[in-house]
Short mmCIF file of C-alpha atoms and ligand atoms in Angstrom, two decimals:
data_model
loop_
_atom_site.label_atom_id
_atom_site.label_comp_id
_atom_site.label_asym_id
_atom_site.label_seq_id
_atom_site.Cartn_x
_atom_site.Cartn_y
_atom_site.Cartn_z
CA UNK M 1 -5.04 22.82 -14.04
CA UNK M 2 -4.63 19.72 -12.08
CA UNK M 3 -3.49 18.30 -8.55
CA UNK M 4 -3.22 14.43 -9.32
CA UNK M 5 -2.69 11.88 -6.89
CA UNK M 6 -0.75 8.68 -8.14
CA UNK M 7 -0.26 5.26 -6.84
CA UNK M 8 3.34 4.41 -7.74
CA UNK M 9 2.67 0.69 -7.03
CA UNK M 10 4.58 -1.42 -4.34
CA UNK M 11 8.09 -0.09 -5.10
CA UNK M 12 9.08 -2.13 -8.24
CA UNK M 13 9.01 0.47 -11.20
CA UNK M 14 8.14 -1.81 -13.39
CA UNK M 15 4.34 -1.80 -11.59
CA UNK M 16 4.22 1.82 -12.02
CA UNK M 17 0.80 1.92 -14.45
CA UNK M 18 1.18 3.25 -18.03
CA UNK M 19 -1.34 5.68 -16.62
CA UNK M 20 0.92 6.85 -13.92
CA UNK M 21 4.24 6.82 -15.87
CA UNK M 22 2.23 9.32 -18.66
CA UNK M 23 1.08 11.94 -16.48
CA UNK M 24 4.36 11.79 -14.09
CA UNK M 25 6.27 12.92 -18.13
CA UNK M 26 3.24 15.58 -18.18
CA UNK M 27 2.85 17.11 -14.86
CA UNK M 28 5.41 20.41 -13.58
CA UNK M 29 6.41 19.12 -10.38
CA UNK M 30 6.11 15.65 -8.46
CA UNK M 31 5.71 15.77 -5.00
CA UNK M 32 6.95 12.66 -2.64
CA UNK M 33 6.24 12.12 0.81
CA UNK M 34 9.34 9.73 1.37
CA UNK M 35 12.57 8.33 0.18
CA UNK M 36 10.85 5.29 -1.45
CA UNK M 37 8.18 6.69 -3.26
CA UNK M 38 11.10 9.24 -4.57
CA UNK M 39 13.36 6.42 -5.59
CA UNK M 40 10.27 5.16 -7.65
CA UNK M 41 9.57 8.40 -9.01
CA UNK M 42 13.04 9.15 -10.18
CA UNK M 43 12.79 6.22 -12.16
CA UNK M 44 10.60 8.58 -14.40
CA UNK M 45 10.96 11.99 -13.55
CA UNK M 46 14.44 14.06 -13.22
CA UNK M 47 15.42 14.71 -9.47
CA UNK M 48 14.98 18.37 -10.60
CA UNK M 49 11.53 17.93 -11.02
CA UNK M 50 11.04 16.52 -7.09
CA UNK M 51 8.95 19.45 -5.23
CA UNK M 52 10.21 20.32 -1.79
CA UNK M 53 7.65 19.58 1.15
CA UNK M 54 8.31 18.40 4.56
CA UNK M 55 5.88 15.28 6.18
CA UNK M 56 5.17 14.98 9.67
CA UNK M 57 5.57 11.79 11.48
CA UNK M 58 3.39 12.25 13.86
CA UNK M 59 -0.17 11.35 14.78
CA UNK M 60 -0.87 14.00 16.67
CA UNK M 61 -4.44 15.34 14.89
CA UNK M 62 -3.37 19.09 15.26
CA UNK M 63 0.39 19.10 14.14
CA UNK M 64 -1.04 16.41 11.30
CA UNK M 65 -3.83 19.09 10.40
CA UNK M 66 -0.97 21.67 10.26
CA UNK M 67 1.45 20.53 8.88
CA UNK M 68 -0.73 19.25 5.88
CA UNK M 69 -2.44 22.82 5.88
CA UNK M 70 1.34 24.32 5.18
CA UNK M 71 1.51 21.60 2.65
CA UNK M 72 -1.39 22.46 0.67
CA UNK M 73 -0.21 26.12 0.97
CA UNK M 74 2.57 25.57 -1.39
CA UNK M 75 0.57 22.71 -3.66
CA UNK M 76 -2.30 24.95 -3.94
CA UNK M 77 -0.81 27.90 -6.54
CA UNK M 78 1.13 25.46 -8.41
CA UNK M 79 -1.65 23.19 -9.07
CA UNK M 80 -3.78 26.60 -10.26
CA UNK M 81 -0.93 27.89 -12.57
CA UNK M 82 -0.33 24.02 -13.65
CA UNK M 83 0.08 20.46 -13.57
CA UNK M 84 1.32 18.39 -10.13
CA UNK M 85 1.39 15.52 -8.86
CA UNK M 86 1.71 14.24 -5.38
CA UNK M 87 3.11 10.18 -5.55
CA UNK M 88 2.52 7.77 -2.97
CA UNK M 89 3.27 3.67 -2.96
CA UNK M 90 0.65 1.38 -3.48
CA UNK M 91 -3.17 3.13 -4.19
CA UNK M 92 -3.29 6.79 -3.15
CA UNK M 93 -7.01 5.79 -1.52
CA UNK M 94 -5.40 2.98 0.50
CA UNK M 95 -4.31 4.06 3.85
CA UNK M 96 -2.62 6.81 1.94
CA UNK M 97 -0.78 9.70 2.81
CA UNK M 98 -2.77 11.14 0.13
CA UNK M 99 -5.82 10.94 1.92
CA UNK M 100 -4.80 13.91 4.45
CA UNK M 101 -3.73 16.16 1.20
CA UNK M 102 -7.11 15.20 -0.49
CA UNK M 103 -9.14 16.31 2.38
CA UNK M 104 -6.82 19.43 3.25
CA UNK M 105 -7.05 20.82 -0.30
CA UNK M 106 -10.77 20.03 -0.40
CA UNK M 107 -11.19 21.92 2.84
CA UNK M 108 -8.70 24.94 2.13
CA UNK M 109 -8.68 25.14 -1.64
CA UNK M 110 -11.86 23.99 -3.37
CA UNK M 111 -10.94 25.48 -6.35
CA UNK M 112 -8.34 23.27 -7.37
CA UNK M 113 -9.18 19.92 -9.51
CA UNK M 114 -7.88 17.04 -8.63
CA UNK M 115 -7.91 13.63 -10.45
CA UNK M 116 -6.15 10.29 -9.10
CA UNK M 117 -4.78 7.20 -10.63
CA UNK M 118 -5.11 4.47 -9.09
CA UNK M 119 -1.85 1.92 -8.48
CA UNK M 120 -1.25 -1.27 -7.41
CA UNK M 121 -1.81 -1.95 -3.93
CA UNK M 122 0.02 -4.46 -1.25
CA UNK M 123 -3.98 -4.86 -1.02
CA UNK M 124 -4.32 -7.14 -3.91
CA UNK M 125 -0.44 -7.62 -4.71
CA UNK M 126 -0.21 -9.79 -1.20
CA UNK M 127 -2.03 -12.51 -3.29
CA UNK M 128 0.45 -13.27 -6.27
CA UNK M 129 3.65 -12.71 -3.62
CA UNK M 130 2.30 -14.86 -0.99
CA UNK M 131 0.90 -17.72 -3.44
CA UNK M 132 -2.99 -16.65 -1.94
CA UNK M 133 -5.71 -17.74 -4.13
CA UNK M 134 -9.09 -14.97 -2.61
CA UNK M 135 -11.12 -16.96 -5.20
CA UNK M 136 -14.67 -15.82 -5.82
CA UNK M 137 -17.29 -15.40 -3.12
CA UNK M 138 -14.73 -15.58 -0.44
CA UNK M 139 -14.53 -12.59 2.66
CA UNK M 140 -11.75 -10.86 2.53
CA UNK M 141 -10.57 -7.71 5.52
CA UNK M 142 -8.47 -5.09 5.73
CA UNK M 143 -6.71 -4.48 9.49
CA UNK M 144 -3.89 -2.84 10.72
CA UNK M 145 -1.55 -4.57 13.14
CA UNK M 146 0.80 -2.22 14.52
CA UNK M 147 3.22 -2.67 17.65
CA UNK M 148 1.66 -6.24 18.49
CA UNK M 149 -1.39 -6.46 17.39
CA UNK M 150 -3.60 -8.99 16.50
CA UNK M 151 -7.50 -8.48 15.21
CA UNK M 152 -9.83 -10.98 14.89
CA UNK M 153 -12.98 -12.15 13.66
CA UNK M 154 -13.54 -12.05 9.61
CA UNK M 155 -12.33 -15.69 7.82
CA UNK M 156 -9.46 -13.45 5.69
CA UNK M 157 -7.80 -10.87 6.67
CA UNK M 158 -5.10 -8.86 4.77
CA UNK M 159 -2.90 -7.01 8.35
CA UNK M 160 -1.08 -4.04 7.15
CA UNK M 161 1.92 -2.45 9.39
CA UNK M 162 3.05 -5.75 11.32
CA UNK M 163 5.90 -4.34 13.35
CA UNK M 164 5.98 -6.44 15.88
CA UNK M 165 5.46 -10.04 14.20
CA UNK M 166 6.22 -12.39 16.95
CA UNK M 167 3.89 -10.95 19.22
CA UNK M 168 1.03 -10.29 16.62
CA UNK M 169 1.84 -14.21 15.25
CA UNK M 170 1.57 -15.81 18.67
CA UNK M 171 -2.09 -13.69 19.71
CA UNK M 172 -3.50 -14.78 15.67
CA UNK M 173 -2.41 -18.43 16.41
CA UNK M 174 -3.82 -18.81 19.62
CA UNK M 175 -7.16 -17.60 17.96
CA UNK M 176 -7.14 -19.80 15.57
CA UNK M 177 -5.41 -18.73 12.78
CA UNK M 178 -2.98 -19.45 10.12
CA UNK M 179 -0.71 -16.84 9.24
CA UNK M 180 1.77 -15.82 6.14
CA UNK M 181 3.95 -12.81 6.41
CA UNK M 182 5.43 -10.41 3.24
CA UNK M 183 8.41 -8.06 4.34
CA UNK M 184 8.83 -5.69 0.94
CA UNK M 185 7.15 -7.24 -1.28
CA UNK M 186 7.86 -6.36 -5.20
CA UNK M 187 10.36 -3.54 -3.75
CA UNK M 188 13.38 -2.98 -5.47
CA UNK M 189 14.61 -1.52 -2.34
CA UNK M 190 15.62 -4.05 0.53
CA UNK M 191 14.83 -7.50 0.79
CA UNK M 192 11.72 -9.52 -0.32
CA UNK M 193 10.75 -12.04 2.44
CA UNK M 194 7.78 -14.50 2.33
CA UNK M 195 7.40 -16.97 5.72
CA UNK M 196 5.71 -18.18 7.74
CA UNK M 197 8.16 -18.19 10.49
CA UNK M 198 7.27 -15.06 12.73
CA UNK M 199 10.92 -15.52 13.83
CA UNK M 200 12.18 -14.67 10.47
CA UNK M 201 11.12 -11.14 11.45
CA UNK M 202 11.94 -10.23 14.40
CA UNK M 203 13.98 -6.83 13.42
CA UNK M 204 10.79 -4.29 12.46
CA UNK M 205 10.19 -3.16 9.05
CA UNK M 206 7.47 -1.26 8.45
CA UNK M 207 6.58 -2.93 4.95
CA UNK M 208 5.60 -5.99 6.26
CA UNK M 209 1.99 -7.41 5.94
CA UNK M 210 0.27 -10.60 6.90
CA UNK M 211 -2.24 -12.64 5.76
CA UNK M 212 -4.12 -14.64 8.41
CA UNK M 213 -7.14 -17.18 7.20
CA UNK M 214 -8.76 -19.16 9.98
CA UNK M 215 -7.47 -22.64 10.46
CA UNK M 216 -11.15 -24.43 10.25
CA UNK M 217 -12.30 -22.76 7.53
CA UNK M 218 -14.55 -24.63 5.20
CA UNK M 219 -13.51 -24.32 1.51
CA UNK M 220 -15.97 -26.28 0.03
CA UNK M 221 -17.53 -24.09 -2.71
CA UNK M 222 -17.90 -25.50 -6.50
CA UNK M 223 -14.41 -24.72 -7.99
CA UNK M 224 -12.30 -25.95 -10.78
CA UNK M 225 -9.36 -27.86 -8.85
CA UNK M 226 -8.30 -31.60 -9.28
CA UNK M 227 -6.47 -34.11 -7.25
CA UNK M 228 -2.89 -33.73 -7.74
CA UNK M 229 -2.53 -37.15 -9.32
CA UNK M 230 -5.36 -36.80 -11.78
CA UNK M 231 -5.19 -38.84 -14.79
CA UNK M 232 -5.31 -36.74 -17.69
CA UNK M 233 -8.15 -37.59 -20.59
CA UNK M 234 -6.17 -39.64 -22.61
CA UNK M 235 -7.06 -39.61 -26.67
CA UNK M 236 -7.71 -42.94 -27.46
C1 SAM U 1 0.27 3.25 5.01
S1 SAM U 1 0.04 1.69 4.24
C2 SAM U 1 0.15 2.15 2.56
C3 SAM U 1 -0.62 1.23 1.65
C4 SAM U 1 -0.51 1.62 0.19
N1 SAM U 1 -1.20 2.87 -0.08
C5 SAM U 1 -1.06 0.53 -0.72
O1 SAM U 1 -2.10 0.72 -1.37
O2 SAM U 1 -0.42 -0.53 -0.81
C6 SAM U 1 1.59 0.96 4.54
C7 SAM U 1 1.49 -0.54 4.85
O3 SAM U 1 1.17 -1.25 3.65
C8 SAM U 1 1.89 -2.47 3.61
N2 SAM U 1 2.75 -2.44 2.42
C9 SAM U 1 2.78 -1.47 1.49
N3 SAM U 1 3.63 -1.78 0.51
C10 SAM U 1 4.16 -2.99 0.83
C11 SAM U 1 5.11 -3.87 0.21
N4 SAM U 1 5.67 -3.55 -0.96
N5 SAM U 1 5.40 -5.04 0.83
C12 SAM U 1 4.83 -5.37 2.00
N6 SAM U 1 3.93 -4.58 2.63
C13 SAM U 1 3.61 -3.42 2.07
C14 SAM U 1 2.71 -2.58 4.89
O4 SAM U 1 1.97 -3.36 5.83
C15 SAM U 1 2.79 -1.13 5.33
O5 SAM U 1 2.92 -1.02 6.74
#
């Protein structure tokens, strides 16, 4: 029997994959690690069917090693006897909670199979939401950007976990970059927000994500676009 991971999308139920939505109807038990994930879940799945397991917030390494070893404890024999599933937003191998489970139960409990389905992840979703074009051959980076910060260096870069966007906004500028922010993006839960005004977002949400592409970047690679005036062919 089977312990599968699945990426519930960004929040919108309607991006759960068809994948996703047939093995939640299959599985015994779907585990959540928050209220979000849940809400999408229970789009699916009765609230009966919700397995009971406390998440740590903490980064502590040994309470996080724990806690997910108590975890896999009670995953373990219901994954042998039959089907689970632990949920997450987004991709479960995308800064994922589903990571720590992943490595826990291959650690602890080898013996149990797991299989994951992938989902759609603020990753690549960004791009439609924002208006982003990453068209072919370009660099692209992932970064975090927690509490203020502000990496540099790559052309692209994709900052997940912009709590503090003034002060993360004002450090990107100042290196050169311009910068478009997504607060709960395809979410059915809260507001959606695209700007470019840092000050749009000063209270913290933890869904928020930027993307920053240097200001001097040279675009010039062979590519279908036209002037916006172009004269169409005309027939005659
Ligand atoms: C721990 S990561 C989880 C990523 C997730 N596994 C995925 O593949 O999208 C959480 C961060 O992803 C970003 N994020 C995830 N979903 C989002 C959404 N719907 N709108 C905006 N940002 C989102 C935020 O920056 C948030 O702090």
């Amino acid at each position: 029997m089977t312990l599968y991971g699945i990426g519930l999308g960004p929040g919108d139920a309607g991006l759960v994959t068809v994948r996703g939505k047939e093995v939640l109807d299959e599985v015994d038990v779907v585990y959540s690690p928050g209220r979000l994930s849940r809400t999408v879940a229970t789009k699916y799945v009765d609230d009966e069917k919700i397995g009971d397991l406390s998440f740590p917030m903490t980064t502590d390494p040994d309470e996080l090693r724990d806690a997910w070893k108590e975890a896999a404890t009670e995953v373990a024999p219901r994954a042998k006897d039959g089907d689970v599933a632990f949920v997450t937003l987004g991709d479960p191998n995308v800064y994922s909670t589903f990571g720590h489970l992943r490595r826990t139960m291959d650690a602890f409990h080898p013996d149990v199979e797991m299989e994951i389905v992938p989902g759609v992840s603020a990753m690549t979703a960004f791009t439609t939401a924002l208006g982003i074009e990453i068209d072919a051959g370009s660099g692209l980076a992932l970064r975090e950007a927690a509490r203020g910060a502000a990496p540099t260096g790559p052309d692209r870069m994709v900052l997940f976990k912009v709590t503090d966007a003034p002060t993360t906004h004002e450090k990107l500028v100042e290196a050169g970059y311009d910068v478009k922010y997504g607060r709960r993006l395809y979410m059915e839960q809260g507001e959606t927000l695209v700007t470019e005004d840092p000050s749009d977002l000063e209270e913290r949400d933890y869904y928020t994500l930027a993307y920053a592409e240097k200001a001097d970047l040279d675009k010039d690679r062979p590519t279908a676009e036209y002037e916006p005036n172009a004269e169409a062919p005309s027939d005659d």
